[in-house]
Amino acid sequence: MRVFVTGATGFIGSAVVPELLSAGHEVVGLARSDASARALAAAGAEVHRGDLEDPDSLRAGAAGADGVIHLGFIHDFDRFDASVRADRAAIETLGAVLEGSGRPLVIASGTLGIAPGRVATELIPFDAKGHPRLANALVALSLKDRGVRSAAVRLAPSVHGEGDHGFVRRLVEIAGEKGVSGHVGDGSNRWSAVHRMDAARLFRLALESAPAGSILHGVAEEAVTIRTLAEAIATRLKLPLTSIPPEAATEHFGWLGAFLGFDQPASSALTQQRMGWRPTHPGLIQDVVAGWYA
């Protein structure tokens, strides 16, 4: 297949591109900058210049493709609402090009907030009243009624591995800044996790064979307690472990404090059964201990 990929040079996209190429697909990656263009060319992908706020570039990329993987998002928290609107417009633009063709559109979403305090499964639908990006996922899945083989991959809140700059990276940085590795309360709350290379393989499988309207879970580890994660960071950085009271979480962890106390386990049992996907790469604690985040 000839696959158009947005966000192709991001943390996950840079794993998806070689995964697709190694499976024999052609990859056309959206590149906004010269640096992104060079990275795509070095990886063996075709470069398509444009950006998420340029609908003409999105139309042209999708028009010449047999399928689309949409991973791009404008990560600017100072204009988050505008970023969400741009993401929705991008999905609508890509969907309009693919309409009636049966071609796949696979988007990235998340398990965070899907089912607080219980194990989230693929059977739990998106709730547009939740996180603003969830409504965008519903737009993508609704394209199945317009002849698009759309699917959403809900990723664990920790997508980890070398080069990670997300939640875990920030948690390690905070530990270094504060001189202690902290968790909220007793740290018994749980997060799911997945290695970026395992996530990349799932995106490929979704592109190749996920039925229209599929919700898939990119989750390798169902429940890693935040205390276990904090202990691993403490061990790696040789710092003391400490409990942060919930009322002080924002002061200690900054913006991460709003998420770190959540209990967010998630299962991928149905995804593994339906897609034949088996995570094989190191777990979150193994990656922390290995030193990628030190």
mmCIF file of C-alpha atoms in Angstrom:
data_model
loop_
_atom_site.group_PDB
_atom_site.id
_atom_site.type_symbol
_atom_site.label_atom_id
_atom_site.label_comp_id
_atom_site.label_asym_id
_atom_site.label_seq_id
_atom_site.Cartn_x
_atom_site.Cartn_y
_atom_site.Cartn_z
ATOM 1 C CA MET A 1 0.000 0.000 0.000
ATOM 2 C CA ARG A 2 0.986 3.607 -0.505
ATOM 3 C CA VAL A 3 0.434 5.178 2.928
ATOM 4 C CA PHE A 4 0.172 8.874 3.771
ATOM 5 C CA VAL A 5 1.316 9.539 7.350
ATOM 6 C CA THR A 6 0.876 12.767 9.319
ATOM 7 C CA GLY A 7 3.090 13.230 12.348
ATOM 8 C CA ALA A 8 5.553 10.948 10.583
ATOM 9 C CA THR A 9 8.636 12.313 12.363
ATOM 10 C CA GLY A 10 7.139 12.433 15.866
ATOM 11 C CA PHE A 11 7.917 10.008 18.685
ATOM 12 C CA ILE A 12 5.372 7.440 17.492
ATOM 13 C CA GLY A 13 5.427 8.354 13.807
ATOM 14 C CA SER A 14 9.178 7.811 13.593
ATOM 15 C CA ALA A 15 8.534 4.212 14.684
ATOM 16 C CA VAL A 16 5.489 3.740 12.429
ATOM 17 C CA VAL A 17 7.361 4.769 9.261
ATOM 18 C CA PRO A 18 10.051 2.027 9.436
ATOM 19 C CA GLU A 19 7.409 -0.476 10.555
ATOM 20 C CA LEU A 20 5.422 0.228 7.385
ATOM 21 C CA LEU A 21 8.489 0.194 5.160
ATOM 22 C CA SER A 22 9.734 -3.103 6.570
ATOM 23 C CA ALA A 23 6.339 -4.643 5.747
ATOM 24 C CA GLY A 24 6.695 -3.588 2.104
ATOM 25 C CA HIS A 25 4.486 -0.505 2.106
ATOM 26 C CA GLU A 26 5.414 2.804 0.508
ATOM 27 C CA VAL A 27 5.328 5.752 2.902
ATOM 28 C CA VAL A 28 4.600 9.388 2.121
ATOM 29 C CA GLY A 29 5.243 11.521 5.191
ATOM 30 C CA LEU A 30 3.890 15.008 5.828
ATOM 31 C CA ALA A 31 6.791 17.373 6.553
ATOM 32 C CA ARG A 32 6.395 20.945 7.761
ATOM 33 C CA SER A 33 10.094 21.718 8.221
ATOM 34 C CA ASP A 34 13.356 21.048 6.429
ATOM 35 C CA ALA A 35 14.509 18.977 9.399
ATOM 36 C CA SER A 36 11.413 16.756 9.165
ATOM 37 C CA ALA A 37 11.919 16.392 5.420
ATOM 38 C CA ARG A 38 15.524 15.282 5.931
ATOM 39 C CA ALA A 39 14.500 12.774 8.614
ATOM 40 C CA LEU A 40 11.837 11.253 6.371
ATOM 41 C CA ALA A 41 14.180 10.996 3.408
ATOM 42 C CA ALA A 42 16.838 9.371 5.597
ATOM 43 C CA ALA A 43 14.269 6.812 6.755
ATOM 44 C CA GLY A 44 13.436 5.907 3.161
ATOM 45 C CA ALA A 45 10.064 7.654 2.953
ATOM 46 C CA GLU A 46 8.779 10.056 0.323
ATOM 47 C CA VAL A 47 8.492 13.650 1.528
ATOM 48 C CA HIS A 48 5.239 15.587 1.149
ATOM 49 C CA ARG A 49 5.607 19.210 2.234
ATOM 50 C CA GLY A 50 2.740 20.816 4.123
ATOM 51 C CA ASP A 51 1.227 20.954 7.589
ATOM 52 C CA LEU A 52 -1.921 20.140 9.538
ATOM 53 C CA GLU A 53 -3.354 23.618 9.006
ATOM 54 C CA ASP A 54 -2.909 23.434 5.230
ATOM 55 C CA PRO A 55 -5.940 21.510 3.915
ATOM 56 C CA ASP A 56 -4.652 21.532 0.350
ATOM 57 C CA SER A 57 -1.510 19.664 1.388
ATOM 58 C CA LEU A 58 -3.608 17.128 3.308
ATOM 59 C CA ARG A 59 -5.925 16.591 0.342
ATOM 60 C CA ALA A 60 -3.031 16.062 -2.016
ATOM 61 C CA GLY A 61 -1.329 13.607 0.319
ATOM 62 C CA ALA A 62 -4.463 11.561 0.900
ATOM 63 C CA ALA A 63 -5.583 11.640 -2.732
ATOM 64 C CA GLY A 64 -2.525 9.716 -3.890
ATOM 65 C CA ALA A 65 -2.609 7.176 -1.054
ATOM 66 C CA ASP A 66 -4.163 3.767 -0.523
ATOM 67 C CA GLY A 67 -4.557 4.569 3.154
ATOM 68 C CA VAL A 68 -3.834 7.239 5.782
ATOM 69 C CA ILE A 69 -2.421 7.119 9.312
ATOM 70 C CA HIS A 70 -3.099 10.394 11.142
ATOM 71 C CA LEU A 71 -0.680 10.859 14.047
ATOM 72 C CA GLY A 72 -0.046 14.586 13.806
ATOM 73 C CA PHE A 73 -1.209 17.052 16.451
ATOM 74 C CA ILE A 74 -0.084 20.605 17.193
ATOM 75 C CA HIS A 75 1.298 20.301 20.733
ATOM 76 C CA ASP A 76 0.971 23.907 21.811
ATOM 77 C CA PHE A 77 -0.797 24.086 25.167
ATOM 78 C CA ASP A 78 -1.004 27.886 24.904
ATOM 79 C CA ARG A 79 -3.463 27.391 22.027
ATOM 80 C CA PHE A 80 -4.865 23.978 22.859
ATOM 81 C CA ASP A 81 -8.427 24.723 21.725
ATOM 82 C CA ALA A 82 -7.104 25.882 18.360
ATOM 83 C CA SER A 83 -5.021 22.707 18.106
ATOM 84 C CA VAL A 84 -8.107 20.570 18.734
ATOM 85 C CA ARG A 85 -10.013 22.470 16.046
ATOM 86 C CA ALA A 86 -7.128 22.002 13.613
ATOM 87 C CA ASP A 87 -7.081 18.277 14.378
ATOM 88 C CA ARG A 88 -10.810 17.982 13.698
ATOM 89 C CA ALA A 89 -10.471 19.919 10.442
ATOM 90 C CA ALA A 90 -7.605 17.640 9.386
ATOM 91 C CA ILE A 91 -9.685 14.515 10.075
ATOM 92 C CA GLU A 92 -12.626 15.939 8.151
ATOM 93 C CA THR A 93 -10.373 16.895 5.230
ATOM 94 C CA LEU A 94 -8.734 13.473 5.066
ATOM 95 C CA GLY A 95 -12.107 11.751 5.417
ATOM 96 C CA ALA A 96 -13.608 13.765 2.565
ATOM 97 C CA VAL A 97 -10.835 12.594 0.244
ATOM 98 C CA LEU A 98 -11.246 8.947 1.255
ATOM 99 C CA GLU A 99 -15.058 9.000 1.239
ATOM 100 C CA GLY A 100 -16.676 6.155 -0.676
ATOM 101 C CA SER A 101 -13.383 4.424 -1.424
ATOM 102 C CA GLY A 102 -13.192 1.858 1.373
ATOM 103 C CA ARG A 103 -9.642 3.046 2.031
ATOM 104 C CA PRO A 104 -8.429 3.092 5.656
ATOM 105 C CA LEU A 105 -7.989 6.098 7.930
ATOM 106 C CA VAL A 106 -6.324 5.212 11.228
ATOM 107 C CA ILE A 107 -6.046 7.859 13.933
ATOM 108 C CA ALA A 108 -4.313 8.022 17.313
ATOM 109 C CA SER A 109 -6.308 8.577 20.489
ATOM 110 C CA GLY A 110 -5.837 7.609 24.144
ATOM 111 C CA THR A 111 -7.217 5.529 27.006
ATOM 112 C CA LEU A 112 -6.747 8.337 29.541
ATOM 113 C CA GLY A 113 -10.124 9.252 31.026
ATOM 114 C CA ILE A 114 -12.069 6.487 29.263
ATOM 115 C CA ALA A 115 -13.016 4.590 32.443
ATOM 116 C CA PRO A 116 -11.490 6.109 35.598
ATOM 117 C CA GLY A 117 -11.019 3.617 38.424
ATOM 118 C CA ARG A 118 -11.745 0.513 36.362
ATOM 119 C CA VAL A 119 -10.131 -1.375 33.544
ATOM 120 C CA ALA A 120 -10.945 0.318 30.237
ATOM 121 C CA THR A 121 -11.737 -2.049 27.384
ATOM 122 C CA GLU A 122 -12.308 -1.592 23.679
ATOM 123 C CA LEU A 123 -16.047 -2.029 24.270
ATOM 124 C CA ILE A 124 -16.280 1.312 26.077
ATOM 125 C CA PRO A 125 -17.236 3.919 23.462
ATOM 126 C CA PHE A 126 -15.820 7.404 23.158
ATOM 127 C CA ASP A 127 -17.646 10.062 25.147
ATOM 128 C CA ALA A 128 -17.672 13.414 23.371
ATOM 129 C CA LYS A 129 -18.311 15.117 26.738
ATOM 130 C CA GLY A 130 -14.888 14.042 27.986
ATOM 131 C CA HIS A 131 -11.534 15.286 26.727
ATOM 132 C CA PRO A 132 -11.964 17.626 23.706
ATOM 133 C CA ARG A 133 -9.974 15.319 21.416
ATOM 134 C CA LEU A 134 -12.412 12.470 22.058
ATOM 135 C CA ALA A 135 -15.019 14.259 19.954
ATOM 136 C CA ASN A 136 -12.517 14.261 17.097
ATOM 137 C CA ALA A 137 -12.134 10.504 17.402
ATOM 138 C CA LEU A 138 -15.905 10.166 17.088
ATOM 139 C CA VAL A 139 -15.751 12.205 13.882
ATOM 140 C CA ALA A 140 -13.152 9.796 12.509
ATOM 141 C CA LEU A 141 -15.114 6.680 13.452
ATOM 142 C CA SER A 142 -18.313 8.121 11.962
ATOM 143 C CA LEU A 143 -16.601 8.103 8.576
ATOM 144 C CA LYS A 144 -17.392 4.385 8.366
ATOM 145 C CA ASP A 145 -20.897 5.472 7.324
ATOM 146 C CA ARG A 146 -19.350 7.359 4.403
ATOM 147 C CA GLY A 147 -17.351 4.494 2.985
ATOM 148 C CA VAL A 148 -14.095 4.998 4.898
ATOM 149 C CA ARG A 149 -12.479 2.101 6.766
ATOM 150 C CA SER A 150 -11.792 4.236 9.816
ATOM 151 C CA ALA A 151 -10.230 3.035 13.062
ATOM 152 C CA ALA A 152 -8.982 4.616 16.272
ATOM 153 C CA VAL A 153 -5.998 3.294 18.214
ATOM 154 C CA ARG A 154 -6.369 4.325 21.854
ATOM 155 C CA LEU A 155 -2.862 4.463 23.267
ATOM 156 C CA ALA A 156 -1.811 3.972 26.878
ATOM 157 C CA PRO A 157 -0.925 7.236 28.670
ATOM 158 C CA SER A 158 2.676 6.038 28.792
ATOM 159 C CA VAL A 159 4.022 5.319 25.320
ATOM 160 C CA HIS A 160 7.628 4.722 26.264
ATOM 161 C CA GLY A 161 11.014 4.001 24.766
ATOM 162 C CA GLU A 162 14.162 5.801 23.718
ATOM 163 C CA GLY A 163 13.389 9.390 22.780
ATOM 164 C CA ASP A 164 10.216 9.646 24.880
ATOM 165 C CA HIS A 165 9.375 13.238 25.824
ATOM 166 C CA GLY A 166 5.952 12.588 27.355
ATOM 167 C CA PHE A 167 4.601 11.915 30.843
ATOM 168 C CA VAL A 168 7.420 9.658 32.042
ATOM 169 C CA ARG A 169 10.160 11.929 30.744
ATOM 170 C CA ARG A 170 8.609 14.850 32.617
ATOM 171 C CA LEU A 171 8.227 12.769 35.787
ATOM 172 C CA VAL A 172 11.943 11.931 35.674
ATOM 173 C CA GLU A 173 12.825 15.585 35.087
ATOM 174 C CA ILE A 174 10.721 16.651 38.073
ATOM 175 C CA ALA A 175 12.453 14.072 40.265
ATOM 176 C CA GLY A 176 15.811 15.502 39.231
ATOM 177 C CA GLU A 177 14.657 19.071 39.868
ATOM 178 C CA LYS A 178 13.078 18.335 43.259
ATOM 179 C CA GLY A 179 15.699 15.870 44.495
ATOM 180 C CA VAL A 180 13.022 13.269 45.300
ATOM 181 C CA SER A 181 11.011 10.785 43.257
ATOM 182 C CA GLY A 182 7.375 11.313 44.160
ATOM 183 C CA HIS A 183 4.000 9.679 43.761
ATOM 184 C CA VAL A 184 0.571 11.026 44.745
ATOM 185 C CA GLY A 185 -0.859 9.619 47.966
ATOM 186 C CA ASP A 186 -0.006 5.951 48.421
ATOM 187 C CA GLY A 187 0.780 5.610 44.700
ATOM 188 C CA SER A 188 -1.542 2.642 44.256
ATOM 189 C CA ASN A 189 -3.303 4.198 41.277
ATOM 190 C CA ARG A 190 -2.557 2.457 37.982
ATOM 191 C CA TRP A 191 -1.555 3.485 34.475
ATOM 192 C CA SER A 192 -1.282 1.308 31.413
ATOM 193 C CA ALA A 193 1.803 1.418 29.202
ATOM 194 C CA VAL A 194 3.071 0.387 25.756
ATOM 195 C CA HIS A 195 6.446 0.486 24.027
ATOM 196 C CA ARG A 196 6.509 2.744 20.955
ATOM 197 C CA MET A 197 7.658 -0.119 18.717
ATOM 198 C CA ASP A 198 4.740 -2.306 19.785
ATOM 199 C CA ALA A 199 2.391 0.636 19.197
ATOM 200 C CA ALA A 200 3.859 1.110 15.722
ATOM 201 C CA ARG A 201 3.117 -2.488 14.804
ATOM 202 C CA LEU A 202 -0.490 -2.084 15.914
ATOM 203 C CA PHE A 203 -0.929 0.963 13.685
ATOM 204 C CA ARG A 204 0.312 -1.107 10.744
ATOM 205 C CA LEU A 205 -2.055 -3.960 11.522
ATOM 206 C CA ALA A 206 -4.954 -1.521 11.877
ATOM 207 C CA LEU A 207 -4.125 0.010 8.506
ATOM 208 C CA GLU A 208 -3.982 -3.387 6.848
ATOM 209 C CA SER A 209 -7.037 -5.088 8.279
ATOM 210 C CA ALA A 210 -9.027 -3.322 11.022
ATOM 211 C CA PRO A 211 -12.776 -3.343 10.248
ATOM 212 C CA ALA A 212 -14.478 0.016 9.737
ATOM 213 C CA GLY A 213 -15.329 1.748 12.996
ATOM 214 C CA SER A 214 -12.826 -0.243 15.072
ATOM 215 C CA ILE A 215 -11.613 0.879 18.493
ATOM 216 C CA LEU A 216 -8.274 -0.746 19.281
ATOM 217 C CA HIS A 217 -6.137 -0.478 22.398
ATOM 218 C CA GLY A 218 -2.399 0.104 22.156
ATOM 219 C CA VAL A 219 -1.749 -1.289 25.631
ATOM 220 C CA ALA A 220 0.977 -3.778 26.519
ATOM 221 C CA GLU A 221 0.836 -3.506 30.324
ATOM 222 C CA GLU A 222 -2.615 -3.171 31.815
ATOM 223 C CA ALA A 223 -1.684 -1.693 35.181
ATOM 224 C CA VAL A 224 1.611 -0.276 36.408
ATOM 225 C CA THR A 225 1.217 1.476 39.757
ATOM 226 C CA ILE A 226 2.605 4.980 39.948
ATOM 227 C CA ARG A 227 4.447 3.980 43.122
ATOM 228 C CA THR A 228 6.256 1.229 41.199
ATOM 229 C CA LEU A 229 7.197 3.764 38.531
ATOM 230 C CA ALA A 230 8.378 6.279 41.146
ATOM 231 C CA GLU A 231 10.427 3.553 42.852
ATOM 232 C CA ALA A 232 12.146 2.702 39.563
ATOM 233 C CA ILE A 233 12.968 6.379 38.995
ATOM 234 C CA ALA A 234 14.263 6.702 42.551
ATOM 235 C CA THR A 235 16.489 3.673 42.084
ATOM 236 C CA ARG A 236 17.827 4.835 38.725
ATOM 237 C CA LEU A 237 18.540 8.405 39.873
ATOM 238 C CA LYS A 238 19.613 7.376 43.386
ATOM 239 C CA LEU A 239 16.997 9.630 44.964
ATOM 240 C CA PRO A 240 14.684 9.143 47.959
ATOM 241 C CA LEU A 241 11.097 8.053 47.329
ATOM 242 C CA THR A 242 8.358 10.255 48.780
ATOM 243 C CA SER A 243 4.578 10.543 48.892
ATOM 244 C CA ILE A 244 3.042 13.839 47.779
ATOM 245 C CA PRO A 245 -0.356 14.676 49.325
ATOM 246 C CA PRO A 246 -3.081 15.013 46.675
ATOM 247 C CA GLU A 247 -3.665 18.664 47.607
ATOM 248 C CA ALA A 248 0.018 19.411 46.856
ATOM 249 C CA ALA A 249 0.231 17.449 43.604
ATOM 250 C CA THR A 250 -0.039 20.455 41.296
ATOM 251 C CA GLU A 251 2.520 22.433 43.289
ATOM 252 C CA HIS A 252 5.013 19.550 43.150
ATOM 253 C CA PHE A 253 4.369 18.109 39.682
ATOM 254 C CA GLY A 254 3.077 21.160 37.816
ATOM 255 C CA TRP A 255 0.656 20.362 34.979
ATOM 256 C CA LEU A 256 1.418 16.648 35.406
ATOM 257 C CA GLY A 257 -0.125 16.764 38.868
ATOM 258 C CA ALA A 258 -3.598 16.954 37.303
ATOM 259 C CA PHE A 259 -3.077 13.511 35.745
ATOM 260 C CA LEU A 260 -0.684 11.644 38.008
ATOM 261 C CA GLY A 261 -3.275 10.715 40.631
ATOM 262 C CA PHE A 262 -5.693 9.200 38.112
ATOM 263 C CA ASP A 263 -6.390 5.470 38.240
ATOM 264 C CA GLN A 264 -6.345 4.520 34.554
ATOM 265 C CA PRO A 265 -5.768 0.799 33.880
ATOM 266 C CA ALA A 266 -6.673 -0.480 30.423
ATOM 267 C CA SER A 267 -6.849 -3.831 28.675
ATOM 268 C CA SER A 268 -5.943 -4.803 25.114
ATOM 269 C CA ALA A 269 -7.291 -8.362 25.281
ATOM 270 C CA LEU A 270 -9.835 -7.809 22.501
ATOM 271 C CA THR A 271 -7.307 -6.008 20.312
ATOM 272 C CA GLN A 272 -4.818 -8.839 20.691
ATOM 273 C CA GLN A 273 -7.503 -11.401 19.888
ATOM 274 C CA ARG A 274 -8.923 -9.573 16.881
ATOM 275 C CA MET A 275 -5.718 -8.243 15.337
ATOM 276 C CA GLY A 276 -3.206 -10.944 16.243
ATOM 277 C CA TRP A 277 -1.120 -8.264 17.960
ATOM 278 C CA ARG A 278 1.329 -9.398 20.651
ATOM 279 C CA PRO A 279 3.528 -6.841 22.436
ATOM 280 C CA THR A 280 7.120 -8.070 22.565
ATOM 281 C CA HIS A 281 9.248 -5.079 23.560
ATOM 282 C CA PRO A 282 10.461 -4.117 27.066
ATOM 283 C CA GLY A 283 7.988 -2.898 29.653
ATOM 284 C CA LEU A 284 7.886 0.563 31.181
ATOM 285 C CA ILE A 285 9.889 -0.261 34.320
ATOM 286 C CA GLN A 286 12.505 -2.080 32.232
ATOM 287 C CA ASP A 287 12.910 1.034 30.076
ATOM 288 C CA VAL A 288 13.297 3.270 33.137
ATOM 289 C CA VAL A 289 15.858 0.928 34.674
ATOM 290 C CA ALA A 290 17.693 0.693 31.331
ATOM 291 C CA GLY A 291 18.408 4.405 31.583
ATOM 292 C CA TRP A 292 16.581 5.910 28.588
ATOM 293 C CA TYR A 293 15.169 8.564 30.919
ATOM 294 C CA ALA A 294 18.172 9.210 33.157
#
